[in-house]
């Protein structure tokens, strides 16, 4: 089955109204077995393409995942990247910045975690938090040691969007393919998942009291996401709004998007030149004595 991801892509310059973007879709699979089968197929293609990416050694892929709490980021990473050679894949999670990180510009800590050529990097949260959680909580911005902070902080977000767009364009020119996914979950589905974290002893550890406080700021977060998605989706580093009320469908969308990103790359295994062939034949002789 071919999943249409094009419909989930935010076009460059498009103004995003999240109420108009689905959180639920009719399932992309007919049964749990069928889901597992499709995912397995995606993962096996991903794995083959990742090896090619590694051998080709020109491009890298960065997948950025952003979402409200309990939207399924961790599960998506776990299932989509299962079966991929761990050597070719790196995951980084970004929480509150450390004192050392705050002593640098906001891209610094992520810059150090970018995937090398041949590798797939995943950011579980990212520098986008700088226009999301920081926007919703002005006191965080106040603590960021920035000089000449304007009273009207609107300019700060605009400047940050510009930094992000420039940064991603720069990375693209240098071989990195950036894809950004917002897992779009409804407030009601989040409520169910948070309750499940309370009811299921094995999930208790996931529940943080702060999650409830952030949930109360749902509208503010939505506005921040809408502004951010509208300002930072570009042709070369697009945002996808993935319906996430059904975790399994969301995982199929995510794997399909990464797959298409890899398929779009013009890659081949390095060619064996006639000289190299001779060299290999000489080595064969040595092994055959
Ligand atoms: P979790 O992903 O559940 O481990 O939580 C990480 C927390 O760190 C979330 O509440 C994020 O909003 C927060 N966080 C991530 N990046 C930043 C940032 N740049 N500034 C402040 N808080 C952040
Ligand atoms: Mg959390």
PDB file of C-alpha atoms and ligand atoms in Angstrom:
ATOM      1  CA  UNK A   1       0.000   0.000   0.000  1.00  0.00           C
ATOM      2  CA  UNK A   2       1.263   3.443  -0.909  1.00  0.00           C
ATOM      3  CA  UNK A   3       0.702   6.056   1.758  1.00  0.00           C
ATOM      4  CA  UNK A   4       0.228   9.598   0.520  1.00  0.00           C
ATOM      5  CA  UNK A   5       2.534  11.807   2.475  1.00  0.00           C
ATOM      6  CA  UNK A   6       2.304  14.734   0.089  1.00  0.00           C
ATOM      7  CA  UNK A   7      -0.992  15.766   1.688  1.00  0.00           C
ATOM      8  CA  UNK A   8       0.734  16.085   5.054  1.00  0.00           C
ATOM      9  CA  UNK A   9       3.427  18.397   3.801  1.00  0.00           C
ATOM     10  CA  UNK A  10       3.278  22.090   4.694  1.00  0.00           C
ATOM     11  CA  UNK A  11       4.049  24.058   1.547  1.00  0.00           C
ATOM     12  CA  UNK A  12       6.613  26.846   1.800  1.00  0.00           C
ATOM     13  CA  UNK A  13       4.884  30.053   2.840  1.00  0.00           C
ATOM     14  CA  UNK A  14       1.611  28.281   3.646  1.00  0.00           C
ATOM     15  CA  UNK A  15      -0.239  29.602   6.664  1.00  0.00           C
ATOM     16  CA  UNK A  16      -1.067  26.696   8.974  1.00  0.00           C
ATOM     17  CA  UNK A  17      -4.324  26.495  10.895  1.00  0.00           C
ATOM     18  CA  UNK A  18      -3.989  23.284  12.877  1.00  0.00           C
ATOM     19  CA  UNK A  19      -7.736  22.931  13.328  1.00  0.00           C
ATOM     20  CA  UNK A  20      -7.872  22.192   9.637  1.00  0.00           C
ATOM     21  CA  UNK A  21      -5.213  19.483   9.835  1.00  0.00           C
ATOM     22  CA  UNK A  22      -6.439  16.032  10.808  1.00  0.00           C
ATOM     23  CA  UNK A  23      -5.354  14.367  14.041  1.00  0.00           C
ATOM     24  CA  UNK A  24      -7.123  11.172  13.015  1.00  0.00           C
ATOM     25  CA  UNK A  25      -7.243   9.317   9.730  1.00  0.00           C
ATOM     26  CA  UNK A  26      -8.909   6.131   8.663  1.00  0.00           C
ATOM     27  CA  UNK A  27      -6.371   3.481   9.541  1.00  0.00           C
ATOM     28  CA  UNK A  28      -3.665   2.859   6.989  1.00  0.00           C
ATOM     29  CA  UNK A  29      -3.802  -0.865   7.701  1.00  0.00           C
ATOM     30  CA  UNK A  30      -6.555  -3.435   7.802  1.00  0.00           C
ATOM     31  CA  UNK A  31      -5.436  -5.326  10.916  1.00  0.00           C
ATOM     32  CA  UNK A  32      -2.608  -5.378  13.437  1.00  0.00           C
ATOM     33  CA  UNK A  33      -0.918  -8.073  11.373  1.00  0.00           C
ATOM     34  CA  UNK A  34      -1.264  -5.954   8.261  1.00  0.00           C
ATOM     35  CA  UNK A  35       0.257  -2.983  10.131  1.00  0.00           C
ATOM     36  CA  UNK A  36       3.217  -5.114  11.204  1.00  0.00           C
ATOM     37  CA  UNK A  37       3.653  -6.317   7.648  1.00  0.00           C
ATOM     38  CA  UNK A  38       3.689  -2.780   6.185  1.00  0.00           C
ATOM     39  CA  UNK A  39       6.037  -1.534   8.879  1.00  0.00           C
ATOM     40  CA  UNK A  40       8.376  -4.480   8.271  1.00  0.00           C
ATOM     41  CA  UNK A  41       8.421  -3.670   4.587  1.00  0.00           C
ATOM     42  CA  UNK A  42       9.213  -0.003   5.276  1.00  0.00           C
ATOM     43  CA  UNK A  43      11.935  -0.888   7.747  1.00  0.00           C
ATOM     44  CA  UNK A  44      13.559  -3.363   5.409  1.00  0.00           C
ATOM     45  CA  UNK A  45      13.686  -0.777   2.601  1.00  0.00           C
ATOM     46  CA  UNK A  46      14.951   1.827   5.053  1.00  0.00           C
ATOM     47  CA  UNK A  47      17.674  -0.503   6.177  1.00  0.00           C
ATOM     48  CA  UNK A  48      18.858  -1.177   2.617  1.00  0.00           C
ATOM     49  CA  UNK A  49      18.813   2.529   1.750  1.00  0.00           C
ATOM     50  CA  UNK A  50      20.668   3.416   4.917  1.00  0.00           C
ATOM     51  CA  UNK A  51      23.469   1.046   3.880  1.00  0.00           C
ATOM     52  CA  UNK A  52      23.578   2.730   0.505  1.00  0.00           C
ATOM     53  CA  UNK A  53      23.635   6.137   2.213  1.00  0.00           C
ATOM     54  CA  UNK A  54      26.622   4.941   4.228  1.00  0.00           C
ATOM     55  CA  UNK A  55      28.492   3.533   1.241  1.00  0.00           C
ATOM     56  CA  UNK A  56      27.750   6.576  -0.905  1.00  0.00           C
ATOM     57  CA  UNK A  57      28.979   8.863   1.882  1.00  0.00           C
ATOM     58  CA  UNK A  58      27.768  12.184   0.468  1.00  0.00           C
ATOM     59  CA  UNK A  59      24.439  12.796   2.159  1.00  0.00           C
ATOM     60  CA  UNK A  60      23.048  12.566   5.648  1.00  0.00           C
ATOM     61  CA  UNK A  61      19.446  12.707   6.815  1.00  0.00           C
ATOM     62  CA  UNK A  62      18.157  14.558   9.851  1.00  0.00           C
ATOM     63  CA  UNK A  63      14.689  13.732  11.113  1.00  0.00           C
ATOM     64  CA  UNK A  64      13.285  16.244  13.579  1.00  0.00           C
ATOM     65  CA  UNK A  65      10.333  15.190  15.717  1.00  0.00           C
ATOM     66  CA  UNK A  66       8.243  17.700  17.597  1.00  0.00           C
ATOM     67  CA  UNK A  67       4.950  17.220  19.406  1.00  0.00           C
ATOM     68  CA  UNK A  68       2.910  17.841  22.491  1.00  0.00           C
ATOM     69  CA  UNK A  69       3.436  15.416  25.395  1.00  0.00           C
ATOM     70  CA  UNK A  70       2.266  11.839  24.872  1.00  0.00           C
ATOM     71  CA  UNK A  71       1.907  12.258  21.126  1.00  0.00           C
ATOM     72  CA  UNK A  72       4.052   9.183  20.496  1.00  0.00           C
ATOM     73  CA  UNK A  73       7.485  10.525  19.556  1.00  0.00           C
ATOM     74  CA  UNK A  74       9.402   7.887  21.493  1.00  0.00           C
ATOM     75  CA  UNK A  75       7.295   5.023  20.162  1.00  0.00           C
ATOM     76  CA  UNK A  76       7.632   6.279  16.597  1.00  0.00           C
ATOM     77  CA  UNK A  77      11.418   6.418  16.921  1.00  0.00           C
ATOM     78  CA  UNK A  78      11.578   2.977  18.488  1.00  0.00           C
ATOM     79  CA  UNK A  79       9.431   1.267  15.873  1.00  0.00           C
ATOM     80  CA  UNK A  80      10.538   3.096  12.765  1.00  0.00           C
ATOM     81  CA  UNK A  81      14.249   2.728  13.476  1.00  0.00           C
ATOM     82  CA  UNK A  82      14.006  -0.886  14.612  1.00  0.00           C
ATOM     83  CA  UNK A  83      15.994  -3.100  12.295  1.00  0.00           C
ATOM     84  CA  UNK A  84      18.293  -0.330  11.100  1.00  0.00           C
ATOM     85  CA  UNK A  85      21.992  -0.847  11.640  1.00  0.00           C
ATOM     86  CA  UNK A  86      22.759   1.083  14.862  1.00  0.00           C
ATOM     87  CA  UNK A  87      26.066   2.207  13.344  1.00  0.00           C
ATOM     88  CA  UNK A  88      24.150   4.216  10.775  1.00  0.00           C
ATOM     89  CA  UNK A  89      21.669   5.889  13.045  1.00  0.00           C
ATOM     90  CA  UNK A  90      21.926   8.308  15.973  1.00  0.00           C
ATOM     91  CA  UNK A  91      19.153   9.595  18.227  1.00  0.00           C
ATOM     92  CA  UNK A  92      19.462  12.718  20.365  1.00  0.00           C
ATOM     93  CA  UNK A  93      16.888  14.046  22.831  1.00  0.00           C
ATOM     94  CA  UNK A  94      16.861  17.670  23.848  1.00  0.00           C
ATOM     95  CA  UNK A  95      15.550  18.795  27.213  1.00  0.00           C
ATOM     96  CA  UNK A  96      16.162  21.962  29.186  1.00  0.00           C
ATOM     97  CA  UNK A  97      19.499  23.480  28.212  1.00  0.00           C
ATOM     98  CA  UNK A  98      22.404  23.211  30.641  1.00  0.00           C
ATOM     99  CA  UNK A  99      24.376  26.191  31.942  1.00  0.00           C
ATOM    100  CA  UNK A 100      27.094  25.439  29.422  1.00  0.00           C
ATOM    101  CA  UNK A 101      24.564  25.315  26.588  1.00  0.00           C
ATOM    102  CA  UNK A 102      23.011  28.601  27.672  1.00  0.00           C
ATOM    103  CA  UNK A 103      26.435  30.195  27.309  1.00  0.00           C
ATOM    104  CA  UNK A 104      26.188  29.649  23.539  1.00  0.00           C
ATOM    105  CA  UNK A 105      23.754  30.525  20.784  1.00  0.00           C
ATOM    106  CA  UNK A 106      20.659  28.338  20.637  1.00  0.00           C
ATOM    107  CA  UNK A 107      21.817  26.248  17.686  1.00  0.00           C
ATOM    108  CA  UNK A 108      25.129  25.285  19.272  1.00  0.00           C
ATOM    109  CA  UNK A 109      24.017  22.236  21.209  1.00  0.00           C
ATOM    110  CA  UNK A 110      22.235  20.747  18.230  1.00  0.00           C
ATOM    111  CA  UNK A 111      25.032  21.560  15.805  1.00  0.00           C
ATOM    112  CA  UNK A 112      27.251  19.188  17.703  1.00  0.00           C
ATOM    113  CA  UNK A 113      24.751  16.359  17.239  1.00  0.00           C
ATOM    114  CA  UNK A 114      24.185  16.597  13.493  1.00  0.00           C
ATOM    115  CA  UNK A 115      24.502  13.320  11.573  1.00  0.00           C
ATOM    116  CA  UNK A 116      27.722  12.722   9.653  1.00  0.00           C
ATOM    117  CA  UNK A 117      27.591  11.849   5.969  1.00  0.00           C
ATOM    118  CA  UNK A 118      26.141   8.405   5.524  1.00  0.00           C
ATOM    119  CA  UNK A 119      24.100   8.527   8.701  1.00  0.00           C
ATOM    120  CA  UNK A 120      20.527   9.157   9.758  1.00  0.00           C
ATOM    121  CA  UNK A 121      20.153  11.435  12.762  1.00  0.00           C
ATOM    122  CA  UNK A 122      16.991  11.798  14.776  1.00  0.00           C
ATOM    123  CA  UNK A 123      16.218  14.726  17.014  1.00  0.00           C
ATOM    124  CA  UNK A 124      13.652  13.956  19.692  1.00  0.00           C
ATOM    125  CA  UNK A 125      12.756  17.637  20.208  1.00  0.00           C
ATOM    126  CA  UNK A 126      15.166  20.143  18.780  1.00  0.00           C
ATOM    127  CA  UNK A 127      16.079  23.796  18.378  1.00  0.00           C
ATOM    128  CA  UNK A 128      12.411  24.291  17.508  1.00  0.00           C
ATOM    129  CA  UNK A 129      11.711  24.239  21.252  1.00  0.00           C
ATOM    130  CA  UNK A 130      13.248  27.692  21.179  1.00  0.00           C
ATOM    131  CA  UNK A 131      10.118  29.080  19.496  1.00  0.00           C
ATOM    132  CA  UNK A 132       7.667  26.702  21.203  1.00  0.00           C
ATOM    133  CA  UNK A 133       8.177  26.059  24.917  1.00  0.00           C
ATOM    134  CA  UNK A 134      10.262  29.234  25.208  1.00  0.00           C
ATOM    135  CA  UNK A 135       7.543  31.252  23.533  1.00  0.00           C
ATOM    136  CA  UNK A 136       4.828  29.841  25.753  1.00  0.00           C
ATOM    137  CA  UNK A 137       6.969  30.520  28.860  1.00  0.00           C
ATOM    138  CA  UNK A 138       8.427  34.044  28.595  1.00  0.00           C
ATOM    139  CA  UNK A 139      10.390  33.470  31.846  1.00  0.00           C
ATOM    140  CA  UNK A 140      12.573  30.925  30.010  1.00  0.00           C
ATOM    141  CA  UNK A 141      13.527  33.542  27.444  1.00  0.00           C
ATOM    142  CA  UNK A 142      14.292  35.983  30.240  1.00  0.00           C
ATOM    143  CA  UNK A 143      16.765  33.432  31.669  1.00  0.00           C
ATOM    144  CA  UNK A 144      18.641  32.914  28.399  1.00  0.00           C
ATOM    145  CA  UNK A 145      21.304  35.574  29.007  1.00  0.00           C
ATOM    146  CA  UNK A 146      20.559  37.368  25.757  1.00  0.00           C
ATOM    147  CA  UNK A 147      21.836  40.908  25.366  1.00  0.00           C
ATOM    148  CA  UNK A 148      19.470  43.696  24.312  1.00  0.00           C
ATOM    149  CA  UNK A 149      16.309  41.631  24.602  1.00  0.00           C
ATOM    150  CA  UNK A 150      13.576  43.746  23.019  1.00  0.00           C
ATOM    151  CA  UNK A 151      10.446  44.460  25.020  1.00  0.00           C
ATOM    152  CA  UNK A 152       8.296  43.229  22.176  1.00  0.00           C
ATOM    153  CA  UNK A 153       9.521  39.665  21.859  1.00  0.00           C
ATOM    154  CA  UNK A 154       7.822  39.144  18.488  1.00  0.00           C
ATOM    155  CA  UNK A 155      11.109  40.134  16.875  1.00  0.00           C
ATOM    156  CA  UNK A 156      12.909  37.363  18.762  1.00  0.00           C
ATOM    157  CA  UNK A 157      10.750  34.637  17.212  1.00  0.00           C
ATOM    158  CA  UNK A 158      11.064  36.138  13.759  1.00  0.00           C
ATOM    159  CA  UNK A 159      14.848  36.269  14.143  1.00  0.00           C
ATOM    160  CA  UNK A 160      14.908  32.669  15.344  1.00  0.00           C
ATOM    161  CA  UNK A 161      12.826  31.462  12.389  1.00  0.00           C
ATOM    162  CA  UNK A 162      15.298  33.171  10.125  1.00  0.00           C
ATOM    163  CA  UNK A 163      18.255  31.539  11.877  1.00  0.00           C
ATOM    164  CA  UNK A 164      16.596  28.134  11.568  1.00  0.00           C
ATOM    165  CA  UNK A 165      15.735  28.564   7.895  1.00  0.00           C
ATOM    166  CA  UNK A 166      19.242  29.802   7.091  1.00  0.00           C
ATOM    167  CA  UNK A 167      20.805  26.986   9.092  1.00  0.00           C
ATOM    168  CA  UNK A 168      18.750  24.321   7.338  1.00  0.00           C
ATOM    169  CA  UNK A 169      19.426  25.821   3.910  1.00  0.00           C
ATOM    170  CA  UNK A 170      23.136  25.799   4.710  1.00  0.00           C
ATOM    171  CA  UNK A 171      22.977  22.164   5.792  1.00  0.00           C
ATOM    172  CA  UNK A 172      21.047  21.238   2.663  1.00  0.00           C
ATOM    173  CA  UNK A 173      23.698  22.792   0.437  1.00  0.00           C
ATOM    174  CA  UNK A 174      26.244  20.697   2.259  1.00  0.00           C
ATOM    175  CA  UNK A 175      24.511  17.370   1.862  1.00  0.00           C
ATOM    176  CA  UNK A 176      22.122  17.109   4.772  1.00  0.00           C
ATOM    177  CA  UNK A 177      18.479  16.393   4.110  1.00  0.00           C
ATOM    178  CA  UNK A 178      16.301  17.760   6.884  1.00  0.00           C
ATOM    179  CA  UNK A 179      12.745  16.527   7.375  1.00  0.00           C
ATOM    180  CA  UNK A 180      10.597  17.782  10.176  1.00  0.00           C
ATOM    181  CA  UNK A 181       7.575  16.035  11.584  1.00  0.00           C
ATOM    182  CA  UNK A 182       4.953  17.421  13.910  1.00  0.00           C
ATOM    183  CA  UNK A 183       2.961  14.582  15.452  1.00  0.00           C
ATOM    184  CA  UNK A 184      -0.482  16.109  15.613  1.00  0.00           C
ATOM    185  CA  UNK A 185      -2.505  14.674  18.473  1.00  0.00           C
ATOM    186  CA  UNK A 186      -5.897  15.905  19.700  1.00  0.00           C
ATOM    187  CA  UNK A 187      -6.376  17.221  23.212  1.00  0.00           C
ATOM    188  CA  UNK A 188      -8.845  14.426  23.944  1.00  0.00           C
ATOM    189  CA  UNK A 189      -6.430  11.712  22.790  1.00  0.00           C
ATOM    190  CA  UNK A 190      -3.698  13.265  24.927  1.00  0.00           C
ATOM    191  CA  UNK A 191      -6.051  13.128  27.926  1.00  0.00           C
ATOM    192  CA  UNK A 192      -6.592   9.402  27.362  1.00  0.00           C
ATOM    193  CA  UNK A 193      -2.887   8.742  27.066  1.00  0.00           C
ATOM    194  CA  UNK A 194      -2.032  10.718  30.192  1.00  0.00           C
ATOM    195  CA  UNK A 195      -4.725   8.800  32.099  1.00  0.00           C
ATOM    196  CA  UNK A 196      -3.223   5.568  30.806  1.00  0.00           C
ATOM    197  CA  UNK A 197       0.110   6.675  32.248  1.00  0.00           C
ATOM    198  CA  UNK A 198      -1.568   6.960  35.644  1.00  0.00           C
ATOM    199  CA  UNK A 199      -3.550   3.744  35.388  1.00  0.00           C
ATOM    200  CA  UNK A 200      -0.805   1.516  34.042  1.00  0.00           C
ATOM    201  CA  UNK A 201       1.918   0.940  36.691  1.00  0.00           C
ATOM    202  CA  UNK A 202       4.489   0.307  33.970  1.00  0.00           C
ATOM    203  CA  UNK A 203       3.768   3.729  32.545  1.00  0.00           C
ATOM    204  CA  UNK A 204       3.703   5.668  35.826  1.00  0.00           C
ATOM    205  CA  UNK A 205       7.318   6.697  35.369  1.00  0.00           C
ATOM    206  CA  UNK A 206       6.393   8.557  32.205  1.00  0.00           C
ATOM    207  CA  UNK A 207       3.980  10.846  33.963  1.00  0.00           C
ATOM    208  CA  UNK A 208       5.311  14.190  35.082  1.00  0.00           C
ATOM    209  CA  UNK A 209       3.224  16.703  37.000  1.00  0.00           C
ATOM    210  CA  UNK A 210       4.441  19.368  34.571  1.00  0.00           C
ATOM    211  CA  UNK A 211       2.570  17.552  31.787  1.00  0.00           C
ATOM    212  CA  UNK A 212      -0.749  18.754  33.273  1.00  0.00           C
ATOM    213  CA  UNK A 213       0.495  22.352  33.441  1.00  0.00           C
ATOM    214  CA  UNK A 214       1.596  22.256  29.823  1.00  0.00           C
ATOM    215  CA  UNK A 215      -1.734  20.729  28.849  1.00  0.00           C
ATOM    216  CA  UNK A 216      -3.473  23.781  30.305  1.00  0.00           C
ATOM    217  CA  UNK A 217      -1.467  25.874  27.863  1.00  0.00           C
ATOM    218  CA  UNK A 218      -2.753  23.869  24.895  1.00  0.00           C
ATOM    219  CA  UNK A 219      -4.037  26.919  23.010  1.00  0.00           C
ATOM    220  CA  UNK A 220      -0.796  28.837  23.462  1.00  0.00           C
ATOM    221  CA  UNK A 221       1.191  25.853  22.235  1.00  0.00           C
ATOM    222  CA  UNK A 222      -1.083  25.434  19.253  1.00  0.00           C
ATOM    223  CA  UNK A 223      -0.613  29.070  18.305  1.00  0.00           C
ATOM    224  CA  UNK A 224       3.161  28.758  18.680  1.00  0.00           C
ATOM    225  CA  UNK A 225       3.184  25.613  16.530  1.00  0.00           C
ATOM    226  CA  UNK A 226       1.029  27.221  13.864  1.00  0.00           C
ATOM    227  CA  UNK A 227       3.308  30.225  13.639  1.00  0.00           C
ATOM    228  CA  UNK A 228       6.417  28.060  13.606  1.00  0.00           C
ATOM    229  CA  UNK A 229       5.167  25.598  10.972  1.00  0.00           C
ATOM    230  CA  UNK A 230       4.064  28.491   8.769  1.00  0.00           C
ATOM    231  CA  UNK A 231       7.399  30.284   9.053  1.00  0.00           C
ATOM    232  CA  UNK A 232       9.838  27.395   8.774  1.00  0.00           C
ATOM    233  CA  UNK A 233       8.522  24.923   6.233  1.00  0.00           C
ATOM    234  CA  UNK A 234      10.647  25.204   3.116  1.00  0.00           C
ATOM    235  CA  UNK A 235      11.028  23.252  -0.058  1.00  0.00           C
ATOM    236  CA  UNK A 236      14.322  21.812   1.091  1.00  0.00           C
ATOM    237  CA  UNK A 237      13.414  21.337   4.757  1.00  0.00           C
ATOM    238  CA  UNK A 238       9.677  20.713   4.872  1.00  0.00           C
ATOM    239  CA  UNK A 239       7.387  20.182   7.826  1.00  0.00           C
ATOM    240  CA  UNK A 240       4.907  17.332   7.798  1.00  0.00           C
ATOM    241  CA  UNK A 241       1.852  17.392  10.031  1.00  0.00           C
ATOM    242  CA  UNK A 242       1.275  13.730  10.811  1.00  0.00           C
ATOM    243  CA  UNK A 243      -2.106  12.709  12.264  1.00  0.00           C
ATOM    244  CA  UNK A 244      -1.131  11.032  15.523  1.00  0.00           C
ATOM    245  CA  UNK A 245      -4.338   9.990  17.281  1.00  0.00           C
ATOM    246  CA  UNK A 246      -3.704   6.505  15.976  1.00  0.00           C
ATOM    247  CA  UNK A 247      -0.160   5.566  16.927  1.00  0.00           C
ATOM    248  CA  UNK A 248       0.201   2.800  14.377  1.00  0.00           C
ATOM    249  CA  UNK A 249      -0.872   4.951  11.437  1.00  0.00           C
ATOM    250  CA  UNK A 250       1.453   7.697  12.648  1.00  0.00           C
ATOM    251  CA  UNK A 251       4.386   5.271  12.625  1.00  0.00           C
ATOM    252  CA  UNK A 252       3.589   4.206   9.077  1.00  0.00           C
ATOM    253  CA  UNK A 253       3.494   7.839   7.999  1.00  0.00           C
ATOM    254  CA  UNK A 254       6.793   8.588   9.700  1.00  0.00           C
ATOM    255  CA  UNK A 255       8.544   5.580   8.174  1.00  0.00           C
ATOM    256  CA  UNK A 256       7.130   6.423   4.752  1.00  0.00           C
ATOM    257  CA  UNK A 257       8.371  10.024   4.987  1.00  0.00           C
ATOM    258  CA  UNK A 258      11.902   8.972   5.912  1.00  0.00           C
ATOM    259  CA  UNK A 259      11.823   6.351   3.189  1.00  0.00           C
ATOM    260  CA  UNK A 260      10.803   8.877   0.542  1.00  0.00           C
ATOM    261  CA  UNK A 261      13.522  11.255   1.686  1.00  0.00           C
ATOM    262  CA  UNK A 262      16.104   8.533   1.116  1.00  0.00           C
ATOM    263  CA  UNK A 263      14.566   7.429  -2.172  1.00  0.00           C
ATOM    264  CA  UNK A 264      14.791  10.982  -3.494  1.00  0.00           C
ATOM    265  CA  UNK A 265      18.562  10.985  -3.125  1.00  0.00           C
ATOM    266  CA  UNK A 266      20.604  10.230  -6.162  1.00  0.00           C
ATOM    267  CA  UNK A 267      22.875   7.544  -4.775  1.00  0.00           C
ATOM    268  CA  UNK A 268      24.880   4.608  -5.989  1.00  0.00           C
ATOM    269  CA  UNK A 269      27.503   2.297  -4.564  1.00  0.00           C
ATOM    270  CA  UNK A 270      30.997   3.610  -5.314  1.00  0.00           C
ATOM    271  CA  UNK A 271      32.153   2.172  -8.618  1.00  0.00           C
ATOM    272  CA  UNK A 272      35.002  -0.258  -8.808  1.00  0.00           C
ATOM    273  CA  UNK A 273      37.500   1.188 -11.311  1.00  0.00           C
ATOM    274  CA  UNK A 274      39.585  -1.101 -13.568  1.00  0.00           C
ATOM    275  CA  UNK A 275      42.672  -0.292 -11.463  1.00  0.00           C
ATOM    276  CA  UNK A 276      40.824  -1.197  -8.308  1.00  0.00           C
ATOM    277  CA  UNK A 277      39.573  -4.404  -9.925  1.00  0.00           C
ATOM    278  CA  UNK A 278      43.191  -5.356 -10.694  1.00  0.00           C
ATOM    279  CA  UNK A 279      44.169  -4.609  -7.141  1.00  0.00           C
ATOM    280  CA  UNK A 280      41.342  -6.777  -5.838  1.00  0.00           C
ATOM    281  CA  UNK A 281      42.334  -9.618  -8.168  1.00  0.00           C
ATOM    282  CA  UNK A 282      45.905  -9.407  -6.893  1.00  0.00           C
ATOM    283  CA  UNK A 283      44.613  -9.651  -3.335  1.00  0.00           C
ATOM    284  CA  UNK A 284      42.465 -12.641  -4.295  1.00  0.00           C
ATOM    285  CA  UNK A 285      45.606 -14.424  -5.494  1.00  0.00           C
ATOM    286  CA  UNK A 286      47.296 -13.812  -2.169  1.00  0.00           C
ATOM    287  CA  UNK A 287      44.311 -15.248  -0.323  1.00  0.00           C
ATOM    288  CA  UNK A 288      44.106 -18.267  -2.571  1.00  0.00           C
ATOM    289  CA  UNK A 289      47.653 -19.578  -2.022  1.00  0.00           C
TER     290      UNK A 289
HETATM  291  P1  LIG B   1      10.965  15.159  27.726  1.00  0.00           P
HETATM  292  O1  LIG B   1      11.056  15.207  26.240  1.00  0.00           O
HETATM  293  O2  LIG B   1       9.667  14.640  28.230  1.00  0.00           O
HETATM  294  O3  LIG B   1      12.156  14.501  28.356  1.00  0.00           O
HETATM  295  O4  LIG B   1      10.995  16.670  28.262  1.00  0.00           O
HETATM  296  C1  LIG B   1      11.967  17.564  27.903  1.00  0.00           C
HETATM  297  C2  LIG B   1      11.510  18.924  28.359  1.00  0.00           C
HETATM  298  O5  LIG B   1      12.526  19.875  28.059  1.00  0.00           O
HETATM  299  C3  LIG B   1      10.243  19.380  27.677  1.00  0.00           C
HETATM  300  O6  LIG B   1       9.353  19.891  28.605  1.00  0.00           O
HETATM  301  C4  LIG B   1      10.739  20.485  26.752  1.00  0.00           C
HETATM  302  O7  LIG B   1       9.768  21.460  26.517  1.00  0.00           O
HETATM  303  C5  LIG B   1      11.939  21.013  27.514  1.00  0.00           C
HETATM  304  N1  LIG B   1      12.856  21.707  26.621  1.00  0.00           N
HETATM  305  C6  LIG B   1      13.414  21.237  25.483  1.00  0.00           C
HETATM  306  N2  LIG B   1      14.155  22.182  24.879  1.00  0.00           N
HETATM  307  C7  LIG B   1      14.078  23.276  25.664  1.00  0.00           C
HETATM  308  C8  LIG B   1      14.618  24.590  25.576  1.00  0.00           C
HETATM  309  N3  LIG B   1      15.393  24.944  24.570  1.00  0.00           N
HETATM  310  N4  LIG B   1      14.334  25.432  26.565  1.00  0.00           N
HETATM  311  C9  LIG B   1      13.546  25.069  27.594  1.00  0.00           C
HETATM  312  N5  LIG B   1      12.995  23.868  27.733  1.00  0.00           N
HETATM  313  C10 LIG B   1      13.248  22.970  26.774  1.00  0.00           C
HETATM  314 MG1  LIG B   2       7.780  14.564  29.019  1.00  0.00          MG
END
